[in-house]
Amino acid sequence: HKSKAYFSTWLNMQYIKWKRGKIEITTSFHQINSLKEFDPEFAGPSDWAQFYRSAGLQVVPAKAPSEGTAWKRPALSSWREFENELASDDVFTLWWGPKGQHSQRTNMGLITGKASGNVFVVDVDSQRHDEARDWLASVRYDAGVSQFDTPTQQTGGGGLQLLFRAPEGWVPPTCKTPI
């Protein structure tokens, strides 16, 4: 059994905005140090939820695939009340605390926008659409980077989700396309 390591890291979050047809990118470094011990290899769901919260992200319990067709939705009867600010410590403990209602729930979601410090997600279905892969390559080219230095994850379907933080006062557009 590997002993827990003291874990302090920097979360790189790029600010991105389009200005006059050009992409402007700056990088922000948010130090996550509120967790005294965190070992990503041995962390449970509650540990991960606390890790994300310490980065200022609004993490909520989400339904699992076994819970029906709406499995990518929050496992809460109401979640809109959490769109504008982080859930209170009492609510977070109710969800993710040692005896929390969702402390062992491995599926969790992120409420983007104001509650998560203006974080937004670019979801690219590059595995299904060559146009999406080409679009992402052109955005990187226009930005002068080969890869974005921002949290990125591969989706269960093989696409990419890139997290960015919008500058204060700038609201990222919602744009759903078939690619």
mmCIF file of C-alpha atoms in Angstrom:
data_model
loop_
_atom_site.group_PDB
_atom_site.id
_atom_site.type_symbol
_atom_site.label_atom_id
_atom_site.label_comp_id
_atom_site.label_asym_id
_atom_site.label_seq_id
_atom_site.Cartn_x
_atom_site.Cartn_y
_atom_site.Cartn_z
ATOM 1 C CA HIS A 1 0.000 0.000 0.000
ATOM 2 C CA LYS A 2 1.413 3.334 -1.042
ATOM 3 C CA SER A 3 1.464 5.933 1.726
ATOM 4 C CA LYS A 4 -0.429 9.142 1.147
ATOM 5 C CA ALA A 5 1.719 11.924 -0.173
ATOM 6 C CA TYR A 6 1.298 15.558 0.673
ATOM 7 C CA PHE A 7 -0.119 17.041 -2.446
ATOM 8 C CA SER A 8 0.084 20.638 -3.483
ATOM 9 C CA THR A 9 -0.416 21.527 -7.083
ATOM 10 C CA TRP A 10 -1.183 24.400 -9.380
ATOM 11 C CA LEU A 11 -4.253 24.213 -11.540
ATOM 12 C CA ASN A 12 -3.559 25.914 -14.839
ATOM 13 C CA MET A 13 -6.678 27.498 -16.216
ATOM 14 C CA GLN A 14 -6.461 29.493 -19.385
ATOM 15 C CA TYR A 15 -8.529 32.600 -19.886
ATOM 16 C CA ILE A 16 -9.713 32.696 -23.441
ATOM 17 C CA LYS A 17 -11.785 35.171 -25.365
ATOM 18 C CA TRP A 18 -12.412 36.153 -28.917
ATOM 19 C CA LYS A 19 -11.748 39.792 -29.667
ATOM 20 C CA ARG A 20 -12.232 41.258 -33.121
ATOM 21 C CA GLY A 21 -12.007 37.805 -34.701
ATOM 22 C CA LYS A 22 -8.789 36.904 -32.896
ATOM 23 C CA ILE A 23 -8.236 34.663 -29.933
ATOM 24 C CA GLU A 24 -6.621 36.112 -26.828
ATOM 25 C CA ILE A 25 -5.263 33.666 -24.268
ATOM 26 C CA THR A 26 -3.724 34.269 -20.863
ATOM 27 C CA THR A 27 -2.946 31.663 -18.243
ATOM 28 C CA SER A 28 -3.983 31.852 -14.627
ATOM 29 C CA PHE A 29 -2.451 29.645 -11.971
ATOM 30 C CA HIS A 30 -4.682 28.788 -9.037
ATOM 31 C CA GLN A 31 -2.843 27.151 -6.184
ATOM 32 C CA ILE A 32 -4.739 24.344 -4.560
ATOM 33 C CA ASN A 33 -3.430 23.937 -1.059
ATOM 34 C CA SER A 34 -6.469 23.604 1.166
ATOM 35 C CA LEU A 35 -6.089 19.832 1.183
ATOM 36 C CA LYS A 36 -3.398 18.745 3.595
ATOM 37 C CA GLU A 37 -3.188 15.262 2.155
ATOM 38 C CA PHE A 38 -4.393 14.225 -1.262
ATOM 39 C CA ASP A 39 -3.248 11.229 -3.211
ATOM 40 C CA PRO A 40 -4.962 11.045 -6.584
ATOM 41 C CA GLU A 41 -4.302 7.309 -6.815
ATOM 42 C CA PHE A 42 -6.116 6.563 -3.554
ATOM 43 C CA ALA A 43 -8.614 9.415 -3.435
ATOM 44 C CA GLY A 44 -12.268 8.531 -3.103
ATOM 45 C CA PRO A 45 -15.213 10.471 -4.526
ATOM 46 C CA SER A 46 -15.415 12.809 -1.517
ATOM 47 C CA ASP A 47 -11.691 13.582 -1.796
ATOM 48 C CA TRP A 48 -12.051 14.455 -5.471
ATOM 49 C CA ALA A 49 -15.111 16.605 -4.791
ATOM 50 C CA GLN A 50 -13.134 18.522 -2.140
ATOM 51 C CA PHE A 51 -10.184 18.853 -4.539
ATOM 52 C CA TYR A 52 -12.385 20.405 -7.227
ATOM 53 C CA ARG A 53 -14.102 22.662 -4.684
ATOM 54 C CA SER A 54 -10.718 23.894 -3.455
ATOM 55 C CA ALA A 55 -10.110 25.068 -7.035
ATOM 56 C CA GLY A 56 -13.332 27.094 -6.862
ATOM 57 C CA LEU A 57 -15.334 24.686 -9.010
ATOM 58 C CA GLN A 58 -19.000 23.923 -8.287
ATOM 59 C CA VAL A 59 -19.011 20.137 -8.215
ATOM 60 C CA VAL A 60 -22.364 18.400 -7.781
ATOM 61 C CA PRO A 61 -23.377 14.761 -7.564
ATOM 62 C CA ALA A 62 -24.432 13.403 -10.962
ATOM 63 C CA LYS A 63 -26.520 10.440 -11.973
ATOM 64 C CA ALA A 64 -24.763 7.239 -13.011
ATOM 65 C CA PRO A 65 -25.471 5.465 -16.330
ATOM 66 C CA SER A 66 -27.384 2.800 -14.387
ATOM 67 C CA GLU A 67 -29.873 5.484 -13.250
ATOM 68 C CA GLY A 68 -31.607 5.867 -16.608
ATOM 69 C CA THR A 69 -31.525 8.004 -19.715
ATOM 70 C CA ALA A 70 -30.789 11.312 -17.968
ATOM 71 C CA TRP A 71 -27.543 10.002 -16.470
ATOM 72 C CA LYS A 72 -25.493 13.069 -17.399
ATOM 73 C CA ARG A 73 -27.662 15.242 -15.159
ATOM 74 C CA PRO A 74 -27.258 16.308 -11.524
ATOM 75 C CA ALA A 75 -28.503 13.778 -8.984
ATOM 76 C CA LEU A 76 -30.360 16.551 -7.197
ATOM 77 C CA SER A 77 -34.048 17.357 -7.262
ATOM 78 C CA SER A 78 -33.103 20.987 -7.951
ATOM 79 C CA TRP A 79 -29.730 22.372 -8.968
ATOM 80 C CA ARG A 80 -30.401 25.788 -10.523
ATOM 81 C CA GLU A 81 -29.982 27.413 -7.098
ATOM 82 C CA PHE A 82 -26.278 26.494 -7.284
ATOM 83 C CA GLU A 83 -25.560 28.343 -10.562
ATOM 84 C CA ASN A 84 -24.422 31.651 -9.051
ATOM 85 C CA GLU A 85 -22.155 30.716 -6.151
ATOM 86 C CA LEU A 86 -20.516 27.751 -4.526
ATOM 87 C CA ALA A 87 -22.803 25.639 -2.400
ATOM 88 C CA SER A 88 -22.508 26.487 1.285
ATOM 89 C CA ASP A 89 -20.156 24.432 3.434
ATOM 90 C CA ASP A 90 -23.190 22.839 5.106
ATOM 91 C CA VAL A 91 -24.670 21.739 1.771
ATOM 92 C CA PHE A 92 -21.310 20.495 0.499
ATOM 93 C CA THR A 93 -20.851 18.459 3.709
ATOM 94 C CA LEU A 94 -24.379 17.089 3.324
ATOM 95 C CA TRP A 95 -23.415 15.850 -0.152
ATOM 96 C CA TRP A 96 -19.736 14.912 0.155
ATOM 97 C CA GLY A 97 -18.907 14.820 3.874
ATOM 98 C CA PRO A 98 -17.782 11.592 5.603
ATOM 99 C CA LYS A 99 -21.405 10.451 5.941
ATOM 100 C CA GLY A 100 -22.698 12.538 3.059
ATOM 101 C CA GLN A 101 -25.592 11.475 0.871
ATOM 102 C CA HIS A 102 -23.271 11.204 -2.160
ATOM 103 C CA SER A 103 -19.920 10.520 -0.486
ATOM 104 C CA GLN A 104 -19.439 7.297 -2.468
ATOM 105 C CA ARG A 105 -20.998 8.492 -5.728
ATOM 106 C CA THR A 106 -18.315 8.290 -8.393
ATOM 107 C CA ASN A 107 -20.230 10.269 -11.003
ATOM 108 C CA MET A 108 -20.034 14.019 -10.462
ATOM 109 C CA GLY A 109 -20.611 17.045 -12.590
ATOM 110 C CA LEU A 110 -19.409 20.610 -12.818
ATOM 111 C CA ILE A 111 -21.805 23.542 -12.963
ATOM 112 C CA THR A 112 -20.021 25.988 -15.217
ATOM 113 C CA GLY A 113 -20.347 29.750 -15.263
ATOM 114 C CA LYS A 114 -20.541 32.136 -12.355
ATOM 115 C CA ALA A 115 -20.607 29.476 -9.603
ATOM 116 C CA SER A 116 -17.297 28.062 -10.857
ATOM 117 C CA GLY A 117 -15.456 31.337 -11.377
ATOM 118 C CA ASN A 118 -16.607 31.772 -14.995
ATOM 119 C CA VAL A 119 -15.360 28.364 -16.118
ATOM 120 C CA PHE A 120 -16.768 27.131 -19.403
ATOM 121 C CA VAL A 121 -16.242 23.965 -21.388
ATOM 122 C CA VAL A 122 -15.441 23.510 -25.044
ATOM 123 C CA ASP A 123 -16.710 20.036 -25.924
ATOM 124 C CA VAL A 124 -15.218 18.769 -29.194
ATOM 125 C CA ASP A 125 -16.581 15.582 -30.738
ATOM 126 C CA SER A 126 -13.391 15.020 -32.705
ATOM 127 C CA GLN A 127 -13.811 11.249 -32.639
ATOM 128 C CA ARG A 128 -16.986 11.431 -34.757
ATOM 129 C CA HIS A 129 -16.444 14.478 -36.933
ATOM 130 C CA ASP A 130 -13.347 15.381 -38.917
ATOM 131 C CA GLU A 131 -14.695 18.943 -39.033
ATOM 132 C CA ALA A 132 -14.445 19.175 -35.242
ATOM 133 C CA ARG A 133 -10.837 17.989 -35.255
ATOM 134 C CA ASP A 134 -10.039 20.492 -38.036
ATOM 135 C CA TRP A 135 -11.817 23.305 -36.159
ATOM 136 C CA LEU A 136 -9.817 22.648 -32.993
ATOM 137 C CA ALA A 137 -6.571 22.557 -34.989
ATOM 138 C CA SER A 138 -7.429 25.918 -36.595
ATOM 139 C CA VAL A 139 -8.259 27.491 -33.209
ATOM 140 C CA ARG A 140 -4.906 26.287 -31.831
ATOM 141 C CA TYR A 141 -3.147 27.621 -34.923
ATOM 142 C CA ASP A 142 -4.865 31.025 -34.619
ATOM 143 C CA ALA A 143 -3.881 31.130 -30.933
ATOM 144 C CA GLY A 144 -0.276 30.242 -31.777
ATOM 145 C CA VAL A 145 -0.212 27.101 -29.618
ATOM 146 C CA SER A 146 0.096 23.412 -30.348
ATOM 147 C CA GLN A 147 -1.901 22.473 -27.228
ATOM 148 C CA PHE A 148 -3.880 24.539 -24.757
ATOM 149 C CA ASP A 149 -2.392 24.589 -21.254
ATOM 150 C CA THR A 150 -5.719 24.027 -19.557
ATOM 151 C CA PRO A 151 -7.504 21.091 -17.924
ATOM 152 C CA THR A 152 -8.554 18.687 -20.661
ATOM 153 C CA GLN A 153 -10.253 15.348 -20.475
ATOM 154 C CA GLN A 154 -11.201 12.672 -22.941
ATOM 155 C CA THR A 155 -14.906 11.887 -22.859
ATOM 156 C CA GLY A 156 -16.320 8.397 -22.618
ATOM 157 C CA GLY A 157 -17.130 8.600 -26.319
ATOM 158 C CA GLY A 158 -13.588 9.625 -27.269
ATOM 159 C CA GLY A 159 -14.056 13.373 -27.740
ATOM 160 C CA LEU A 160 -12.351 16.151 -25.791
ATOM 161 C CA GLN A 161 -13.553 18.591 -23.173
ATOM 162 C CA LEU A 162 -11.348 21.632 -22.548
ATOM 163 C CA LEU A 163 -11.984 23.858 -19.527
ATOM 164 C CA PHE A 164 -11.350 27.577 -19.814
ATOM 165 C CA ARG A 165 -12.034 30.518 -17.520
ATOM 166 C CA ALA A 166 -13.746 33.535 -19.049
ATOM 167 C CA PRO A 167 -12.413 36.944 -17.991
ATOM 168 C CA GLU A 168 -14.632 38.908 -15.600
ATOM 169 C CA GLY A 169 -17.459 40.585 -17.466
ATOM 170 C CA TRP A 170 -17.197 38.378 -20.566
ATOM 171 C CA VAL A 171 -19.910 35.772 -21.002
ATOM 172 C CA PRO A 172 -18.944 32.926 -23.327
ATOM 173 C CA PRO A 173 -21.542 32.207 -25.975
ATOM 174 C CA THR A 174 -23.472 28.961 -25.964
ATOM 175 C CA CYS A 175 -23.043 27.338 -29.295
ATOM 176 C CA LYS A 176 -24.237 23.848 -30.053
ATOM 177 C CA THR A 177 -23.303 22.498 -33.437
ATOM 178 C CA PRO A 178 -23.456 19.023 -34.925
ATOM 179 C CA ILE A 179 -19.662 18.814 -34.778
#
